[in-house]
Amino acid sequence: AWMDADFRRQLSARRERVEDAFEFEGRKVGRGSYGQVFKTKPRSCADAPAGDYALKQIEGSGLSMSACREIALLRELKHPNVISLKQVYLAHETRQIWLLFDYAEHDLWRMINFHASAKKCNSQVSLPPNFTKSIMHQILCGIHYLHSNWVLHRDLKPANILVMGATSPERGRVKIADLGLARLFHQPLTPLTEIDPVVVTFWYRAPELLLGARHYTKAIDLWAIGCIMAELITDKPLFYCKQEEDIKTSSPYNRDQLERIFSVMGFPSQQDWRDLPHLPKYGDLVRNFGTGQQYARFSLGRHMSRSFGMSETSPEFRLLSRLLAMDPLRRPSAREALED
Ligand SMILES: Cc1ccc(-n2nc(C(C)(C)C)cc2NC(=O)NCCN2CCOCC2)cc1
């Protein structure tokens, strides 16, 4: 009763209700710990332009911390390669929050898997020439925009790279999104596996994170982009590491993931990564890997030329090896990578 009852009545009479504007019964397309997503079309009476939309019903009720963060963040951002928030619906009766987005038909995770399986049954479904170049350029444009606005993604991976489909006027356009759960904790040291152990993969996590770095950086996003670039080229996750079931590690140190990285990249020398000994988990590293000379003959060039016939003198290899510099200080900024 503390609020003016008449004022509340006016508000609720004027408030547009999501069910009046959109048809979404039985059209669920996604479900995760973040909430659920419906593919929907506006009803004829709605003033939204025709076309497909994605309605995300946020998990939980009321203005949770993550709902506030997502709305506050997305409403400030506007870039062709970043998912755009079209509308927010607050259902007061149920304290439900709905976010309206343009519907993205594809994501890189499904596109890469489709292409890989097609290749296996070796029907030549080859990705159009320059597909990888276009996708990479758009990802770097979107990340350059986010980084210029001091927004770090923190969980870049193929599933978070959406691509608009043939029915969209933005056909083929990349929309960087975050469908995941990594939003709930900002510190990299929080055990993500506590939320949804099945989903979390460490394949895109930069080595400094695995060695206990306390803060996310722009360079951590660029490492992930390097991993995505290699995966677009070879159809396989570069640092694929089988996930033993529901690891309840509270430590960021993941020995198997580090082992996989070293068996592709080689072991970082003092020259390669001056600050390595200062990382919190350096002691574990030395205990588990010693001086790493068992990885002496491995290198990214060797891996890419043997697994994909990529020349170490090609421009794409040069960019890939810069993005995948073990020392975060040696990785290019998004702008430098765009200029490459
Ligand atoms: C708590 C929290 C959660 C997510 C975000 N977040 N951050 C981003 C950036 C700008 C970093 C790419 C995007 C989103 N949210 C979604 O992508 N949302 C999903 C949009 N999808 C839903 C399915 O259909 C396509 C759009 C922020 C904070």
Coordinates of N, CA and C in Angstrom, one line a residue, residues 226-310:
G226 N 41.7 -17.5 -30.9 CA 42.7 -18.3 -31.5 C 42.2 -19.8 -31.6
C227 N 41.7 -20.2 -30.5 CA 41.2 -21.6 -30.4 C 40.0 -21.8 -31.4
I228 N 39.1 -20.8 -31.5 CA 38.0 -20.9 -32.4 C 38.5 -20.9 -33.9
M229 N 39.5 -20.1 -34.1 CA 40.1 -20.0 -35.5 C 40.6 -21.4 -35.9
A230 N 41.4 -22.0 -35.0 CA 41.9 -23.3 -35.4 C 40.8 -24.4 -35.6
E231 N 39.8 -24.3 -34.8 CA 38.7 -25.2 -34.9 C 37.9 -25.0 -36.2
L232 N 37.8 -23.8 -36.6 CA 37.1 -23.5 -37.9 C 37.9 -24.1 -39.1
I233 N 39.2 -24.1 -38.9 CA 40.1 -24.6 -40.0 C 40.2 -26.1 -40.0
T234 N 40.2 -26.7 -38.8 CA 40.5 -28.2 -38.8 C 39.2 -29.0 -38.4
D235 N 38.1 -28.3 -38.0 CA 36.9 -29.0 -37.6 C 37.0 -29.7 -36.3
K236 N 38.2 -29.5 -35.6 CA 38.3 -30.2 -34.3 C 38.7 -29.2 -33.2
P237 N 38.2 -29.3 -32.0 CA 38.7 -28.4 -31.0 C 40.2 -28.6 -30.8
L238 N 41.0 -27.5 -30.9 CA 42.4 -27.6 -30.9 C 42.9 -28.2 -29.6
F239 N 42.3 -27.8 -28.5 CA 42.8 -28.3 -27.2 C 41.8 -29.2 -26.6
Y240 N 41.2 -30.1 -27.4 CA 40.2 -31.0 -26.9 C 40.9 -31.9 -25.8
C241 N 40.1 -32.0 -24.7 CA 40.6 -32.8 -23.6 C 39.4 -33.5 -22.9
K242 N 39.5 -34.8 -22.9 CA 38.3 -35.5 -22.4 C 38.1 -35.0 -20.9
Q243 N 36.8 -34.8 -20.6 CA 36.4 -34.2 -19.4 C 36.0 -35.4 -18.4
E244 N 36.9 -35.7 -17.4 CA 36.4 -36.7 -16.5 C 35.1 -36.2 -15.8
E245 N 34.2 -37.1 -15.6 CA 32.8 -36.6 -15.2 C 32.9 -35.8 -13.9
D246 N 32.0 -34.9 -13.9 CA 31.7 -33.9 -12.8 C 32.9 -33.7 -11.9
I247 N 34.0 -33.1 -12.4 CA 35.1 -32.8 -11.6 C 34.7 -31.7 -10.6
K248 N 35.0 -32.0 -9.3 CA 34.6 -31.0 -8.3 C 35.8 -30.2 -7.9
T249 N 36.7 -30.0 -8.8 CA 37.9 -29.3 -8.4 C 37.5 -27.9 -8.0
S250 N 38.0 -27.4 -6.9 CA 37.8 -26.0 -6.6 C 38.9 -25.2 -7.1
S251 N 40.0 -25.9 -7.6 CA 41.1 -25.1 -8.1 C 41.0 -24.9 -9.6
P252 N 41.5 -23.8 -10.1 CA 41.5 -23.5 -11.5 C 42.5 -24.4 -12.3
Y253 N 43.4 -25.1 -11.5 CA 44.5 -25.8 -12.1 C 43.9 -27.1 -12.7
N254 N 44.1 -27.3 -14.0 CA 43.5 -28.5 -14.6 C 44.7 -29.2 -15.4
R255 N 45.2 -30.2 -14.8 CA 46.5 -30.8 -15.3 C 46.3 -31.4 -16.7
D256 N 45.1 -32.0 -16.9 CA 44.9 -32.7 -18.2 C 44.8 -31.6 -19.3
Q257 N 44.1 -30.5 -19.0 CA 44.0 -29.5 -20.0 C 45.3 -28.9 -20.4
L258 N 46.1 -28.6 -19.3 CA 47.5 -28.1 -19.5 C 48.3 -29.0 -20.4
E259 N 48.2 -30.4 -20.0 CA 48.9 -31.4 -20.8 C 48.6 -31.3 -22.3
R260 N 47.3 -31.1 -22.5 CA 46.9 -31.1 -23.9 C 47.5 -29.9 -24.6
I261 N 47.4 -28.7 -23.9 CA 48.0 -27.5 -24.5 C 49.5 -27.7 -24.8
F262 N 50.2 -28.3 -23.9 CA 51.7 -28.4 -24.1 C 52.0 -29.4 -25.2
S263 N 51.1 -30.4 -25.4 CA 51.4 -31.5 -26.4 C 51.1 -30.9 -27.8
V264 N 50.4 -29.7 -27.9 CA 50.2 -29.1 -29.2 C 51.2 -28.0 -29.3
M265 N 51.4 -27.2 -28.3 CA 52.2 -25.9 -28.4 C 53.6 -26.1 -28.0
G266 N 54.0 -27.2 -27.3 CA 55.3 -27.3 -26.7 C 55.2 -26.7 -25.3
F267 N 56.3 -26.8 -24.6 CA 56.3 -26.3 -23.2 C 56.9 -24.9 -23.2
P268 N 56.3 -23.9 -22.5 CA 56.8 -22.5 -22.5 C 58.1 -22.4 -21.8
S269 N 59.1 -21.8 -22.5 CA 60.4 -21.6 -21.9 C 60.4 -20.2 -21.2
Q270 N 61.4 -20.0 -20.4 CA 61.6 -18.7 -19.7 C 61.5 -17.5 -20.8
Q271 N 62.1 -17.8 -21.9 CA 62.1 -16.7 -23.0 C 60.7 -16.5 -23.5
D272 N 59.9 -17.7 -23.6 CA 58.6 -17.5 -24.2 C 57.7 -16.7 -23.3
W273 N 57.8 -17.0 -21.9 CA 56.8 -16.4 -21.0 C 57.5 -16.0 -19.7
R274 N 58.0 -14.8 -19.7 CA 58.9 -14.4 -18.6 C 58.1 -14.4 -17.2
D275 N 56.8 -14.1 -17.2 CA 56.1 -14.0 -16.0 C 55.5 -15.3 -15.5
L276 N 55.8 -16.4 -16.2 CA 55.2 -17.7 -15.8 C 55.5 -18.1 -14.4
P277 N 56.7 -17.9 -13.9 CA 57.1 -18.3 -12.5 C 56.3 -17.6 -11.5
H278 N 55.7 -16.4 -11.9 CA 55.0 -15.6 -10.9 C 53.5 -16.0 -10.7
L279 N 53.1 -17.0 -11.6 CA 51.6 -17.4 -11.5 C 51.4 -18.3 -10.2
P280 N 50.2 -18.1 -9.6 CA 50.0 -18.8 -8.4 C 50.2 -20.4 -8.4
K281 N 49.9 -21.0 -9.6 CA 50.0 -22.4 -9.6 C 51.3 -22.9 -10.3
Y282 N 52.3 -22.0 -10.3 CA 53.6 -22.4 -11.0 C 54.2 -23.6 -10.2
G283 N 54.0 -23.7 -8.9 CA 54.6 -24.8 -8.2 C 54.0 -26.1 -8.6
D284 N 52.6 -26.1 -8.8 CA 52.0 -27.4 -9.3 C 52.5 -27.7 -10.7
L285 N 52.7 -26.7 -11.5 CA 53.2 -26.9 -12.9 C 54.5 -27.6 -12.8
V286 N 55.4 -27.1 -12.0 CA 56.8 -27.7 -11.9 C 56.7 -29.1 -11.4
R287 N 55.8 -29.3 -10.4 CA 55.7 -30.6 -9.8 C 55.2 -31.6 -10.8
N288 N 54.2 -31.2 -11.6 CA 53.6 -32.1 -12.6 C 54.4 -32.3 -13.9
F289 N 55.1 -31.2 -14.3 CA 55.7 -31.3 -15.6 C 57.2 -31.1 -15.6
G290 N 57.8 -30.8 -14.4 CA 59.2 -30.6 -14.4 C 59.6 -29.5 -15.3
T291 N 60.7 -29.7 -16.1 CA 61.1 -28.6 -17.0 C 60.4 -28.7 -18.4
G292 N 59.5 -29.7 -18.5 CA 58.7 -29.8 -19.7 C 59.5 -30.3 -21.0
Q293 N 60.7 -30.8 -20.8 CA 61.5 -31.2 -22.0 C 60.8 -32.3 -22.7
Q294 N 59.9 -33.0 -22.1 CA 59.2 -34.1 -22.8 C 58.3 -33.5 -24.0
Y295 N 58.1 -32.2 -23.9 CA 57.3 -31.5 -25.0 C 58.2 -30.7 -25.9
A296 N 59.5 -31.0 -25.8 CA 60.4 -30.1 -26.6 C 60.2 -30.1 -28.1
R297 N 59.7 -31.3 -28.6 CA 59.6 -31.3 -30.1 C 58.3 -30.9 -30.6
F298 N 57.4 -30.5 -29.6 CA 56.0 -30.1 -30.1 C 56.0 -28.6 -30.4
S299 N 55.2 -28.2 -31.4 CA 55.0 -26.8 -31.6 C 53.7 -26.7 -32.4
L300 N 53.1 -25.5 -32.4 CA 51.8 -25.2 -33.1 C 52.1 -25.5 -34.6
G301 N 53.2 -25.0 -35.1 CA 53.5 -25.2 -36.5 C 53.5 -26.7 -36.9
R302 N 54.2 -27.5 -36.0 CA 54.2 -28.9 -36.3 C 52.8 -29.5 -36.3
H303 N 52.0 -29.1 -35.3 CA 50.7 -29.6 -35.1 C 49.8 -29.2 -36.4
M304 N 49.9 -28.0 -36.7 CA 49.0 -27.5 -37.8 C 49.4 -28.1 -39.2
S305 N 50.8 -28.2 -39.3 CA 51.2 -28.7 -40.6 C 50.9 -30.2 -40.7
R306 N 51.1 -30.9 -39.6 CA 50.8 -32.4 -39.6 C 49.3 -32.7 -39.7
S307 N 48.5 -31.9 -38.9 CA 47.1 -32.3 -38.8 C 46.3 -31.6 -40.0
F308 N 46.9 -30.6 -40.6 CA 46.0 -29.9 -41.6 C 46.8 -29.4 -42.8
G309 N 48.1 -29.7 -42.8 CA 48.9 -29.3 -44.0 C 49.0 -27.8 -44.1
M310 N 48.9 -27.1 -42.9 CA 49.0 -25.6 -43.0 C 50.5 -25.2 -42.9

